[in-house]
Tab-separated table of C-alpha atoms in Angstrom:
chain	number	residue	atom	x	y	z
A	1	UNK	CA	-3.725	-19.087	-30.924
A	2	UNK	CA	-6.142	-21.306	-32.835
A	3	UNK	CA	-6.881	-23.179	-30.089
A	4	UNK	CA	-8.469	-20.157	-27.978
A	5	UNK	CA	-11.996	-20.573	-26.688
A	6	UNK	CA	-14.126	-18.483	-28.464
A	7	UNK	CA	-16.520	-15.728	-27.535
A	8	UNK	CA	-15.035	-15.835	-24.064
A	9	UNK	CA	-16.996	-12.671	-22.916
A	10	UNK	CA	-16.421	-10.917	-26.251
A	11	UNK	CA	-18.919	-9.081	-28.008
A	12	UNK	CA	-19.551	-10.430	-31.569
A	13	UNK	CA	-23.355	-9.522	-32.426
A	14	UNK	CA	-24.028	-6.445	-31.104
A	15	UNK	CA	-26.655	-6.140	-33.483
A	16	UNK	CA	-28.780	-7.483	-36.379
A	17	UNK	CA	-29.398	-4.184	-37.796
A	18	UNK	CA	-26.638	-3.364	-41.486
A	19	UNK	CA	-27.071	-0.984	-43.240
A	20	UNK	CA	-27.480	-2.514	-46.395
A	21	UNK	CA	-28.867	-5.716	-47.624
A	22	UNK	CA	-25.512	-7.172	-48.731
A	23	UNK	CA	-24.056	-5.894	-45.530
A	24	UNK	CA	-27.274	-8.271	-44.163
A	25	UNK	CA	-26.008	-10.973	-46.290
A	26	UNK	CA	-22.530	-11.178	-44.963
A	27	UNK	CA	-23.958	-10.976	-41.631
A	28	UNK	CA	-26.046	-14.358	-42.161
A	29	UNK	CA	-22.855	-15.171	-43.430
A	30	UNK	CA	-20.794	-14.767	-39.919
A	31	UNK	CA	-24.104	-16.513	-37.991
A	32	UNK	CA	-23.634	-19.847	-39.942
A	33	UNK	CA	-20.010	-20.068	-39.132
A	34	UNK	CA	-20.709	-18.937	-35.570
A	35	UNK	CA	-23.295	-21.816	-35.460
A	36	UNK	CA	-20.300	-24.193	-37.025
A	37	UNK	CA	-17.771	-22.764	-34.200
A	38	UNK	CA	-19.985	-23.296	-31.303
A	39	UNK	CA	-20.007	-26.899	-31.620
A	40	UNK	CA	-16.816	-27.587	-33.387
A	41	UNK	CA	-14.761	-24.567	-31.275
A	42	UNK	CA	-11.207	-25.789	-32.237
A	43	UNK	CA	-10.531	-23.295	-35.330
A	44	UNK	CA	-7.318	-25.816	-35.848
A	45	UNK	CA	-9.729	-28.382	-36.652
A	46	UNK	CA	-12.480	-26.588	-38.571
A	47	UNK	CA	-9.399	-24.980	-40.757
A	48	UNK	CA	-8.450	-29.348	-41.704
A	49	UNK	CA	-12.044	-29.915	-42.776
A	50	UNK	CA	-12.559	-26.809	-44.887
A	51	UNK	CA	-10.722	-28.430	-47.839
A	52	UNK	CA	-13.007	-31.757	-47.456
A	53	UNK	CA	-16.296	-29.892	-47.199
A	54	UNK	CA	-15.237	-27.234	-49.987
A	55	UNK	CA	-15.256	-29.388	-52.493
A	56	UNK	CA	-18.298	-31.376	-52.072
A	57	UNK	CA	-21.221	-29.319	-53.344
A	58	UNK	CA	-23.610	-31.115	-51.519
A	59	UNK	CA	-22.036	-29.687	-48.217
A	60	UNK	CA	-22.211	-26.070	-50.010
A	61	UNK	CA	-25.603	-26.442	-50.630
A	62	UNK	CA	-26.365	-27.206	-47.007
A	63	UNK	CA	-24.317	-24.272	-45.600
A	64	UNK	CA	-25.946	-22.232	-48.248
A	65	UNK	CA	-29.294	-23.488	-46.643
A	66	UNK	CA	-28.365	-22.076	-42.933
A	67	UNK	CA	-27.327	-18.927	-44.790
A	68	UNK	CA	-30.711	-18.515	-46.259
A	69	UNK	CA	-31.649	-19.366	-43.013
A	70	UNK	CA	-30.342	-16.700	-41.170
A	71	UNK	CA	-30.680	-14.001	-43.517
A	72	UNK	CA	-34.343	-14.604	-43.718
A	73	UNK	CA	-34.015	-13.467	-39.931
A	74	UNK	CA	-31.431	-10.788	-40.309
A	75	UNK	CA	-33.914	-9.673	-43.363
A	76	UNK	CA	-36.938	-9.450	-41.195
A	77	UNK	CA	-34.219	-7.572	-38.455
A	78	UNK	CA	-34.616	-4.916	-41.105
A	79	UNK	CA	-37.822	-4.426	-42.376
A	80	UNK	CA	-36.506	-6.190	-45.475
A	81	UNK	CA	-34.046	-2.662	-45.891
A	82	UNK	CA	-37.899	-1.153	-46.923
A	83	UNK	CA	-37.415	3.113	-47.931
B	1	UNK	CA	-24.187	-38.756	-12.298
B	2	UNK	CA	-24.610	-38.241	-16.178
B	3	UNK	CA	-26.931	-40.837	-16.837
B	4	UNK	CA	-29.583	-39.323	-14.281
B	5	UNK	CA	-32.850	-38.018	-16.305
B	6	UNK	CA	-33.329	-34.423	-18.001
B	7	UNK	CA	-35.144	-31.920	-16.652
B	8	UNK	CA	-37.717	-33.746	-14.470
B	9	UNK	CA	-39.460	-30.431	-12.887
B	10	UNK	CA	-35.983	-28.288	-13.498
B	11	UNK	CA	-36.838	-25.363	-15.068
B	12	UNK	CA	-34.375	-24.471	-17.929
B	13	UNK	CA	-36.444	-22.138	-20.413
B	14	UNK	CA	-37.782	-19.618	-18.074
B	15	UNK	CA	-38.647	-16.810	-20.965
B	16	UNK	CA	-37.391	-15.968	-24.363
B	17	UNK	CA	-36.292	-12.827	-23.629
B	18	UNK	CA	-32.515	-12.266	-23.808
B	19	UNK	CA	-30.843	-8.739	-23.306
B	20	UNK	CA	-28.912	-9.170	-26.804
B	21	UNK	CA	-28.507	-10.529	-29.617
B	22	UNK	CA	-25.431	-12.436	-28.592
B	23	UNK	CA	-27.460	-13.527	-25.853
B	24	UNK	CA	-30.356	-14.481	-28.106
B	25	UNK	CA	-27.716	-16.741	-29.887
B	26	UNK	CA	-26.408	-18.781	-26.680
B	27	UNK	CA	-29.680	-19.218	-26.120
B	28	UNK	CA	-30.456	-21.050	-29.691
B	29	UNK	CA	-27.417	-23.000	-29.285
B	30	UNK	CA	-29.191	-24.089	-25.991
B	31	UNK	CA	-32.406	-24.943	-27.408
B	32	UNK	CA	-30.709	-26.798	-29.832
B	33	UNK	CA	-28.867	-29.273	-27.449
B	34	UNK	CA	-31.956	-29.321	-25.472
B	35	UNK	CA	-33.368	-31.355	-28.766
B	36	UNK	CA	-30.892	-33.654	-28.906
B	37	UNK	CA	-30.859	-34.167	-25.246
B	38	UNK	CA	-34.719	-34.928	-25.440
B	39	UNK	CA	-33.838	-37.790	-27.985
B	40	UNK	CA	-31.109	-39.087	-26.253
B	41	UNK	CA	-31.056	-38.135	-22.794
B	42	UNK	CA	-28.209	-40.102	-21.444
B	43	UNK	CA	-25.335	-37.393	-21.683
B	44	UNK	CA	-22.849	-40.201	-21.484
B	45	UNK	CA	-23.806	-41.569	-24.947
B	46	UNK	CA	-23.785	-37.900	-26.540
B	47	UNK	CA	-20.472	-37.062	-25.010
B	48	UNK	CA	-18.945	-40.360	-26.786
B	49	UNK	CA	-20.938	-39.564	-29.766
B	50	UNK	CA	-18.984	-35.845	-29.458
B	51	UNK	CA	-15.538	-36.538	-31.138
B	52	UNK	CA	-17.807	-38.379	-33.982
B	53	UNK	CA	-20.080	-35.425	-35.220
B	54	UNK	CA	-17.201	-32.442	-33.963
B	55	UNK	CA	-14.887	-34.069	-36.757
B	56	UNK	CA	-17.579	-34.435	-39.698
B	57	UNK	CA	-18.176	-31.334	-41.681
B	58	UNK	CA	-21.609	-32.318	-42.683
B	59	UNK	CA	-22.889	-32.915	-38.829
B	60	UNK	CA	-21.463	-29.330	-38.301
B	61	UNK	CA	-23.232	-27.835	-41.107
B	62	UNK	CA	-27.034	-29.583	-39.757
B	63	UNK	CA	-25.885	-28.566	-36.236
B	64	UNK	CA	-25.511	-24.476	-36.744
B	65	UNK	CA	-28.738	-25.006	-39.362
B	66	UNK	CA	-31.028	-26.008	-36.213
B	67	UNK	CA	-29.079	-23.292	-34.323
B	68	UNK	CA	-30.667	-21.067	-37.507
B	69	UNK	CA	-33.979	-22.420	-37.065
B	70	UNK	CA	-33.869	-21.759	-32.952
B	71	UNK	CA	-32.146	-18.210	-33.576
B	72	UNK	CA	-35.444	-17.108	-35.785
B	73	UNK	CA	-37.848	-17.838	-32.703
B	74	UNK	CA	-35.438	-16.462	-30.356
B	75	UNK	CA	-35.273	-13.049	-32.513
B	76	UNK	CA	-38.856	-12.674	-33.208
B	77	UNK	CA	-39.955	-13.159	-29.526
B	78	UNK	CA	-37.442	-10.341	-28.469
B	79	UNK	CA	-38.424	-8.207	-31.660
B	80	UNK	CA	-34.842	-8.718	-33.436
B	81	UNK	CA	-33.624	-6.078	-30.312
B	82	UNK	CA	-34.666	-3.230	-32.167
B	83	UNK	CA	-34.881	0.219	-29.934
C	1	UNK	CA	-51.333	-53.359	-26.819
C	2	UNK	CA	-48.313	-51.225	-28.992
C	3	UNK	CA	-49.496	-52.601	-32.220
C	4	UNK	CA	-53.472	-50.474	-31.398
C	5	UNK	CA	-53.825	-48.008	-34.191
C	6	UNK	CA	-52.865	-44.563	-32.594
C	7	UNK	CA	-55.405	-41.413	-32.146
C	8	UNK	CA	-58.594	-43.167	-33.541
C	9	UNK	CA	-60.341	-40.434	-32.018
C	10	UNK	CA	-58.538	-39.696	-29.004
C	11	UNK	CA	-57.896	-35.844	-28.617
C	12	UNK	CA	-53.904	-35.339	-28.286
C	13	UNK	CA	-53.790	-32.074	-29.127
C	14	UNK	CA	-56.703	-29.733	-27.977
C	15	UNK	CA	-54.628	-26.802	-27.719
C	16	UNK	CA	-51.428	-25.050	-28.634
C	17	UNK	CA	-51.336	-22.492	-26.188
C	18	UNK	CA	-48.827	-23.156	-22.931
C	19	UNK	CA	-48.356	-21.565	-19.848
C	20	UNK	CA	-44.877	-21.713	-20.325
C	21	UNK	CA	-41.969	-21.694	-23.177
C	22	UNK	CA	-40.436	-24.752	-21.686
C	23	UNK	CA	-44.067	-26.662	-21.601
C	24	UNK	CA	-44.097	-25.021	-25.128
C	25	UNK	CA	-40.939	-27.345	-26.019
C	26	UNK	CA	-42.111	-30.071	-24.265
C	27	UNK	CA	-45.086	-29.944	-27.073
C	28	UNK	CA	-42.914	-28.821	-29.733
C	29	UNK	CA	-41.048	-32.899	-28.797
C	30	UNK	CA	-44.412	-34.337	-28.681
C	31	UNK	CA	-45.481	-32.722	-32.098
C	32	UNK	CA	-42.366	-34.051	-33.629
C	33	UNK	CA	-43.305	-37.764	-32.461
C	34	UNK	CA	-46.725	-37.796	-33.398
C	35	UNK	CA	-44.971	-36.966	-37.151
C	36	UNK	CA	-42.824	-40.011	-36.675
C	37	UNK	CA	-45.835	-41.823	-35.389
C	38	UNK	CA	-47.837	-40.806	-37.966
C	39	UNK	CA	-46.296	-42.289	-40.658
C	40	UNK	CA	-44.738	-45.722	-38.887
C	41	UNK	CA	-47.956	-46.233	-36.508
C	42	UNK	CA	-46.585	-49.210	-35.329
C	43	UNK	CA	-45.204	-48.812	-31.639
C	44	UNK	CA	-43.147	-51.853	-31.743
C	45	UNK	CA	-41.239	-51.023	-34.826
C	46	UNK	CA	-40.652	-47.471	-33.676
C	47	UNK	CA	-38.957	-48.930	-30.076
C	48	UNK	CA	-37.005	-51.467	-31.891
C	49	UNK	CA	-35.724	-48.457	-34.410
C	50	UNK	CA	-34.797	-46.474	-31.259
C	51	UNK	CA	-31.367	-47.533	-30.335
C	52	UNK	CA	-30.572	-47.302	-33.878
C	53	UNK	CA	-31.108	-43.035	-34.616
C	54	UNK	CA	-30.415	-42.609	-30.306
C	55	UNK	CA	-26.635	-43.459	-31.015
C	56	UNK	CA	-26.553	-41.698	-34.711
C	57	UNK	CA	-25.467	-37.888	-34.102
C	58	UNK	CA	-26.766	-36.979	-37.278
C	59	UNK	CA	-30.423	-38.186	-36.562
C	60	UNK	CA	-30.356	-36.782	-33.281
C	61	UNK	CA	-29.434	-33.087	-34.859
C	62	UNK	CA	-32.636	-34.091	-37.818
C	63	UNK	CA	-34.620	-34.926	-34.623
C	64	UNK	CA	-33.703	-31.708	-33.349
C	65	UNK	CA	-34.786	-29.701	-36.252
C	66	UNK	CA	-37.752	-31.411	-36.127
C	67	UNK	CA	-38.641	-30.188	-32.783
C	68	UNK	CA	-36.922	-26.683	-33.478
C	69	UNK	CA	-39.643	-26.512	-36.588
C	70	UNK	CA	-42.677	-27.099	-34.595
C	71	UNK	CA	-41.208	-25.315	-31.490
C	72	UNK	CA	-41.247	-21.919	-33.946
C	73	UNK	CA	-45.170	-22.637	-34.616
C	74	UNK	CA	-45.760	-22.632	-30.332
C	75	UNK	CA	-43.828	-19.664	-29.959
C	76	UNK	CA	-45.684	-18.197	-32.351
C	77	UNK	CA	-48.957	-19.314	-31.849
C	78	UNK	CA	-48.584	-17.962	-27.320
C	79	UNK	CA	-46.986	-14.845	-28.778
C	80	UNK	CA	-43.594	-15.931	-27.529
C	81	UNK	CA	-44.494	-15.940	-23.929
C	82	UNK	CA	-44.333	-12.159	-23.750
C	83	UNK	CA	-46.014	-10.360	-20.791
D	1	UNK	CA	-9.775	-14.299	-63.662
D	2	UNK	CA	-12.101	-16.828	-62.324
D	3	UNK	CA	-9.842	-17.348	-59.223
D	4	UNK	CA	-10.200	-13.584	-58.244
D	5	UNK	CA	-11.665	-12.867	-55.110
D	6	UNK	CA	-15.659	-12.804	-55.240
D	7	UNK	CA	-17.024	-9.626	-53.562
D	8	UNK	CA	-14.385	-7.386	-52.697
D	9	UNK	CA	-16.559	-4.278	-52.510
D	10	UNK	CA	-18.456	-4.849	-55.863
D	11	UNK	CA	-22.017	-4.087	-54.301
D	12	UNK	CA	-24.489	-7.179	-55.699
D	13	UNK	CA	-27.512	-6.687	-53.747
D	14	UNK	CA	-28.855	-3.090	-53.625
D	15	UNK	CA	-32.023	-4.508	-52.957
D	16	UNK	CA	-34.622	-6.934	-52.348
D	17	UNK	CA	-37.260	-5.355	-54.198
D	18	UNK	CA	-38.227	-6.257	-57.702
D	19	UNK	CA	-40.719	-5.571	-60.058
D	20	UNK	CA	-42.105	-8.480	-60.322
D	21	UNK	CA	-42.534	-12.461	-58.527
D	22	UNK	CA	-40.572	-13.977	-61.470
D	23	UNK	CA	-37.468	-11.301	-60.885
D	24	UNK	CA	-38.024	-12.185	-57.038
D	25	UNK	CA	-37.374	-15.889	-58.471
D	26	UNK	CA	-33.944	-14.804	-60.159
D	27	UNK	CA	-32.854	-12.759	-57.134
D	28	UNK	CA	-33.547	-15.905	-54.899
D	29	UNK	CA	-30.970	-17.700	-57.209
D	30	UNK	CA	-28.500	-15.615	-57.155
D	31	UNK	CA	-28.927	-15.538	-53.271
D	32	UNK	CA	-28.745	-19.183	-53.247
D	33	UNK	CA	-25.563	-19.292	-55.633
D	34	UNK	CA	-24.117	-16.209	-53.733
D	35	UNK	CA	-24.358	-18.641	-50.319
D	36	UNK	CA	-22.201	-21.032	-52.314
D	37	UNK	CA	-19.901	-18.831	-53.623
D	38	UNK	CA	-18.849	-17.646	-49.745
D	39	UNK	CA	-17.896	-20.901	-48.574
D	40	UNK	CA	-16.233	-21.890	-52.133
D	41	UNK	CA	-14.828	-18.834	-53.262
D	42	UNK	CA	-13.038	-20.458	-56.055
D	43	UNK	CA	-15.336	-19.881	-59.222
D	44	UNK	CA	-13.162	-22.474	-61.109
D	45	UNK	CA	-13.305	-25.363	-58.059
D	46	UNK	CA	-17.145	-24.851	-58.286
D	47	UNK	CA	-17.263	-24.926	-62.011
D	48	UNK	CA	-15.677	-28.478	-61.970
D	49	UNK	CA	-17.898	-29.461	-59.445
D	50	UNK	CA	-21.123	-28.504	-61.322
D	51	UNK	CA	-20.978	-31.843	-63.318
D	52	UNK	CA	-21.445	-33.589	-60.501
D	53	UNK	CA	-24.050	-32.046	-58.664
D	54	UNK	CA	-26.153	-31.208	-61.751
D	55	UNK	CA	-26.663	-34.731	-62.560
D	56	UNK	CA	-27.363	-35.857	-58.740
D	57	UNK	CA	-31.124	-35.798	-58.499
D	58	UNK	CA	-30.950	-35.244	-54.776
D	59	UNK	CA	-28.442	-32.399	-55.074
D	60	UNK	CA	-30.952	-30.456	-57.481
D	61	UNK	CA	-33.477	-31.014	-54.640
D	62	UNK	CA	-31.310	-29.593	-51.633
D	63	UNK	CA	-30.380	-26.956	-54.390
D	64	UNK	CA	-34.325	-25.825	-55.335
D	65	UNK	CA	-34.993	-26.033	-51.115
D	66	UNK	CA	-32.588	-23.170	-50.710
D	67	UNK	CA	-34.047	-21.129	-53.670
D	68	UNK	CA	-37.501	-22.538	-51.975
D	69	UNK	CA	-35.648	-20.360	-48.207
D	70	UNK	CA	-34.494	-17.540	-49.972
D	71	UNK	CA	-37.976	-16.851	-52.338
D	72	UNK	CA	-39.550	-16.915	-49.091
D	73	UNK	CA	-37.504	-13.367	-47.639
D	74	UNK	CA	-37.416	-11.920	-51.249
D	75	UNK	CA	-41.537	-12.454	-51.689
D	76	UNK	CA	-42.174	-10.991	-48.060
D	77	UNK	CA	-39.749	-7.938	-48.626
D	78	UNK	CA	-42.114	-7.322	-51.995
D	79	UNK	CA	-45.332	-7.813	-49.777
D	80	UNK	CA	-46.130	-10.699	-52.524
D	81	UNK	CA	-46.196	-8.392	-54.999
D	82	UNK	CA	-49.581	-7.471	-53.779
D	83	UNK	CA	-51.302	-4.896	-55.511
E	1	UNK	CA	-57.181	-48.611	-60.261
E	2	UNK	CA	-53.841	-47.269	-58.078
E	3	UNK	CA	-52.386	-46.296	-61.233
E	4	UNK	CA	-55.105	-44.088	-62.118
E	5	UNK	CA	-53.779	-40.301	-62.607
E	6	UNK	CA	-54.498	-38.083	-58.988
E	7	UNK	CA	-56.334	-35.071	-58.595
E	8	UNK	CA	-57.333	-34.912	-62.237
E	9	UNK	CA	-60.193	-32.187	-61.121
E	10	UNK	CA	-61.189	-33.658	-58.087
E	11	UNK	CA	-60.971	-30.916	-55.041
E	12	UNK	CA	-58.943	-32.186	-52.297
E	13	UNK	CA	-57.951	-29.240	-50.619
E	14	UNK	CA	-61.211	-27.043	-50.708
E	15	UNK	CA	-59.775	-24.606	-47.283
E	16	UNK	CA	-56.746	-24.581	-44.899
E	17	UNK	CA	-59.423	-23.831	-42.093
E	18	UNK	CA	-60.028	-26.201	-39.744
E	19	UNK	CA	-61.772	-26.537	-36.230
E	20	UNK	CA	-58.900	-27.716	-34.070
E	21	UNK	CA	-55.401	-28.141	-33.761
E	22	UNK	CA	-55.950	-31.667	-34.575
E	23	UNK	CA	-57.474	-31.468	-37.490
E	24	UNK	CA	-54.980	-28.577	-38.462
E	25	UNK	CA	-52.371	-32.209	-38.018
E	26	UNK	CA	-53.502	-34.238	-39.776
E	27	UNK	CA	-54.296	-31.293	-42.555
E	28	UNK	CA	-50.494	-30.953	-42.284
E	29	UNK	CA	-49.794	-35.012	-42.891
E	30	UNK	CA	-52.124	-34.723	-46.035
E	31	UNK	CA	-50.287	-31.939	-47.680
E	32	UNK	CA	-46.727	-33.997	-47.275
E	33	UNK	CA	-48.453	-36.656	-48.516
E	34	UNK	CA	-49.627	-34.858	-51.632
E	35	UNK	CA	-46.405	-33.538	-51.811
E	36	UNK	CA	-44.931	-37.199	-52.492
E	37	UNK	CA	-47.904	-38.388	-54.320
E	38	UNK	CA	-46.864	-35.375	-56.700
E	39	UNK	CA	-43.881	-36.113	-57.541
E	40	UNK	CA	-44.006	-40.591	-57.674
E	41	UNK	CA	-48.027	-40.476	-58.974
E	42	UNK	CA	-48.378	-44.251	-59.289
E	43	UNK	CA	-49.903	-45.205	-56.040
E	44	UNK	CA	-48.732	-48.825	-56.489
E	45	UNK	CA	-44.926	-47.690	-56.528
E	46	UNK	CA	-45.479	-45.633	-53.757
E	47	UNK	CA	-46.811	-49.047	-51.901
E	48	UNK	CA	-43.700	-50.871	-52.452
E	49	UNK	CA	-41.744	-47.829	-50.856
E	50	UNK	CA	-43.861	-48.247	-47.812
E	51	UNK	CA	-41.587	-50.562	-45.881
E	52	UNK	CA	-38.716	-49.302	-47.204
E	53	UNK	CA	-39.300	-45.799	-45.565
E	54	UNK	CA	-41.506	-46.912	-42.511
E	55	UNK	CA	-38.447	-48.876	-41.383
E	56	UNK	CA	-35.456	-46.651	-41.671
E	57	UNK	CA	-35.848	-43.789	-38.885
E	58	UNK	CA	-34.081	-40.988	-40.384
E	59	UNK	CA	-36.846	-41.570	-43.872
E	60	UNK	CA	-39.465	-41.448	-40.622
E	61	UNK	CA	-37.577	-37.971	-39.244
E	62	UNK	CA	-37.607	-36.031	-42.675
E	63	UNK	CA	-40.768	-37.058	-43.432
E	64	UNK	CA	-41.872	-35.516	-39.969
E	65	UNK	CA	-40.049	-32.173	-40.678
E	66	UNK	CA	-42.030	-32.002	-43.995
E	67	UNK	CA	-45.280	-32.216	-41.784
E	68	UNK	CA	-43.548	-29.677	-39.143
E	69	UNK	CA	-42.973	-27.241	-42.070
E	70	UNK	CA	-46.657	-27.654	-43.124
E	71	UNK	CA	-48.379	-27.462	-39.949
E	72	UNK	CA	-46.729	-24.254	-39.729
E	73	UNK	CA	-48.683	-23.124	-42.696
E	74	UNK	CA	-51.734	-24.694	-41.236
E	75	UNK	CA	-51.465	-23.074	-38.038
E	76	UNK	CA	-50.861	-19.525	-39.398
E	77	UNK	CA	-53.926	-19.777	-41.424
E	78	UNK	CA	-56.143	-21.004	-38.431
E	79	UNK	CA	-54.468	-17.722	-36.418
E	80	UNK	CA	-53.291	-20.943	-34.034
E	81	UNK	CA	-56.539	-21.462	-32.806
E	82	UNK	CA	-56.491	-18.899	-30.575
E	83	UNK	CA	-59.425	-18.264	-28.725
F	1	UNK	CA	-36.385	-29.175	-78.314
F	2	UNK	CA	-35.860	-30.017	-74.845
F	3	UNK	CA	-32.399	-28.857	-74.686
F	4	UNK	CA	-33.676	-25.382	-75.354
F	5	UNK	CA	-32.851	-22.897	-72.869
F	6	UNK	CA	-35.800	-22.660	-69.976
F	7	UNK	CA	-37.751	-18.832	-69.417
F	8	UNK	CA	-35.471	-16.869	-71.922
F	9	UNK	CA	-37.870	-14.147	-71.367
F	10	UNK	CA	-41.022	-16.018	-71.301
F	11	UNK	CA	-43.486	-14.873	-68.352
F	12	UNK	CA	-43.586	-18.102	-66.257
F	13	UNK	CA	-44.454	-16.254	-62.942
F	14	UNK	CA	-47.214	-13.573	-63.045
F	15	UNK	CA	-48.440	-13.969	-59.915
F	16	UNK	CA	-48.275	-15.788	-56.430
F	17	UNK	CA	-52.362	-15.341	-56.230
F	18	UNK	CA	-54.340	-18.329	-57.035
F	19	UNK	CA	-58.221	-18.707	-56.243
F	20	UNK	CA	-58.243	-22.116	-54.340
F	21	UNK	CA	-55.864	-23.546	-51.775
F	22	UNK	CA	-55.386	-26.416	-54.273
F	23	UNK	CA	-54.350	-24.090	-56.640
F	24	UNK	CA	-51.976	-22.525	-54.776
F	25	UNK	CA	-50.040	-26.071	-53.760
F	26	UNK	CA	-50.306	-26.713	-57.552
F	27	UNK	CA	-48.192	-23.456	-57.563
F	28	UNK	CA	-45.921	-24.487	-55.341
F	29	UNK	CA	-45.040	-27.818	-57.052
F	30	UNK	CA	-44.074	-25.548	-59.923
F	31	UNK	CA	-41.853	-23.293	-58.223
F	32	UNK	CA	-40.236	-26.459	-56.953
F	33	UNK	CA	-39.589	-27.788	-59.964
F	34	UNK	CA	-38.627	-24.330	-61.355
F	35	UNK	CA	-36.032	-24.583	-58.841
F	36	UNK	CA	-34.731	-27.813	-60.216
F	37	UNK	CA	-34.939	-27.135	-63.167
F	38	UNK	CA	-32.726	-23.285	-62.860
F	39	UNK	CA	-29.872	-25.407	-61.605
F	40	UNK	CA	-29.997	-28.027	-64.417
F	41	UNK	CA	-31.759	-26.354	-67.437
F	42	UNK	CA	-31.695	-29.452	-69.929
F	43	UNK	CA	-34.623	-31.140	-69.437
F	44	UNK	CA	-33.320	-34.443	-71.381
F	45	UNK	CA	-31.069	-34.628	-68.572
F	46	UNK	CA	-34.362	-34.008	-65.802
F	47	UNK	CA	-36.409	-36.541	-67.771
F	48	UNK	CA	-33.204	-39.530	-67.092
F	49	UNK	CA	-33.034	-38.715	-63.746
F	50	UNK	CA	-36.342	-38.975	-62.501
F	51	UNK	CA	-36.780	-42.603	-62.663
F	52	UNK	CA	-33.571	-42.925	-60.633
F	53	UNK	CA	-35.778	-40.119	-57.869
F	54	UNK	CA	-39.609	-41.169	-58.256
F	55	UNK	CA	-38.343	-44.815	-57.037
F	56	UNK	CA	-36.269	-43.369	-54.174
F	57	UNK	CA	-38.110	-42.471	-51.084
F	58	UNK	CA	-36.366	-39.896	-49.394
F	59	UNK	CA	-35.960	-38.023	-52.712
F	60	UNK	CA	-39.448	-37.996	-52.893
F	61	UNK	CA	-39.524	-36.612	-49.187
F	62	UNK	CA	-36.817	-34.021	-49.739
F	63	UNK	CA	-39.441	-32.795	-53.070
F	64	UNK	CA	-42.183	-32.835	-50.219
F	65	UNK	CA	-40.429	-30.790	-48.305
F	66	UNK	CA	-39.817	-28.065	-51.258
F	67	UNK	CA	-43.203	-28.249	-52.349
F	68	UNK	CA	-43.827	-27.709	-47.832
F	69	UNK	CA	-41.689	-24.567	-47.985
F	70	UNK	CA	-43.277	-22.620	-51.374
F	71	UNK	CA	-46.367	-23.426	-50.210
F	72	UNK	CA	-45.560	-21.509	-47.248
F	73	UNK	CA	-44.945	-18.571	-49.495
F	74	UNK	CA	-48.118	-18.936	-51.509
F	75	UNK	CA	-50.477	-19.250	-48.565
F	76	UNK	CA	-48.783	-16.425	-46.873
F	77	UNK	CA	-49.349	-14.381	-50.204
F	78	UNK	CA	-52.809	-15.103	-50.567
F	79	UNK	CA	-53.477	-14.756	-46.801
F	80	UNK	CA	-54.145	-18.421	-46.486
F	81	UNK	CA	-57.778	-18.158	-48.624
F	82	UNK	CA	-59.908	-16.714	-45.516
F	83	UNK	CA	-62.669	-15.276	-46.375
């Protein structure tokens, strides 16, 4: 059900460690659309404005920006993956 | 009674420390309200502002980027959880 | 007199260091405004501007990352409140 | 087949070293386009849109702030490129 | 003569040191400043804007984040002041 | 020709050092634009657009606020010029 609350005592981020940097990446990834779901947590509604927003670059560019965001944090998380 | 004022001597942001990550997240998503609630602190305006910005893409997309901004604090004061 | 020309040698901000996080975002808000205040000095103009970004969601969530910007440079600067 | 699936185990980012600032420039690009690409998976959607944002002066901005977010992890991970 | 050509050799930004948090401010409002006077050079254009800007409150909330994002920078290089 | 394509192998980027603080923002404005300029590389095209930008006000904030964010990067790289 779409409609479910979300993150109703379940465990989503147990971590900000990956093991990888792309791994890293997809983890900013899930934080931006976590960060979209808190406020907006209908998933029936966010699923109606994905075509508007998909196709107007300056709304990509924005959620690229809270991407970048995050994964400068997840990034720092891991010592920047570092041997 | 909504309209009463914010946080006159109630402490809400005792310490930065959170348990867990997920925790660490909440507790952005706090600090973010928290900013808009400083701005406009009658919550009777932001809840009719509510179906407004929870329908527009764009709002959504600013929204989870302060949530980005908050989560970077949040994760550097409780060293990104590492063990 | 709203119209006086602000911090003409007044000190405003002799310190970043707070007891507490929450006085922390209390300066973090204050920061933000002395931006604002910085550039449109003019007290009247700013009150008469207010109901106009207090009912607009999406300047309340810029106002918000305003404050979450500066709020990131108090945590930082009292070590993020640790003990 | 620009409508296949971006991602789908490929590995992309290995790492965020490089040898030198300007390749940490190019990496932060492809960061920045990769953030795109997630929310837009459709290569051929975003080619039609590229018209329209590479001739919006403000969209170039937003665009060069998120290579501006990204350069920032990339130049840390490389310790500036110190030497 | 506003139309004169800026910073043609002149030092305007001899250290990011300064003696108190204040100072570090309005260090902060000088480098957005710059940052405008960069890109629009003719100080009689940037006149005109004046009112424009001053008057519309989300112009007076990005141009605070742009001083939020440099104070950072300011305060980092001052080690916040501490004592 | 100013449709040529832009850092075909040509060293643009040596270095993030820079003696001065003033050199160092000078930096930054070029990274900025460097950013721009990766997403639309025909610089006829750059050239029309920027008297539509340089007259608009919060395009000339948004630059501000790249310039803001490389210079972060460049201070941080040079260890903000203390001596």
């Amino acid at each position: 059900d779409a409609h479910e609350a979300e993150d109703s005592g379940k465990t989503w981020l147990p971590s900000l460690m990956t093991e990888t940097p792309q791994e890293g990446f997809a983890l900013a990834v899930t934080l931006s659309q976590k960060g979209v779901g808190t406020t907006q947590p209908d998933a029936e509604v966010r699923k109606e404005q994905r075509p508007e927003y998909a196709e107007n670059p300056d709304s990509l560019i924005a959620a690229s920006h809270v991407i970048a965001t995050h994964f400068q944090t997840v990034a720092a998380a891991n010592d920047y993956w570092r041997e």
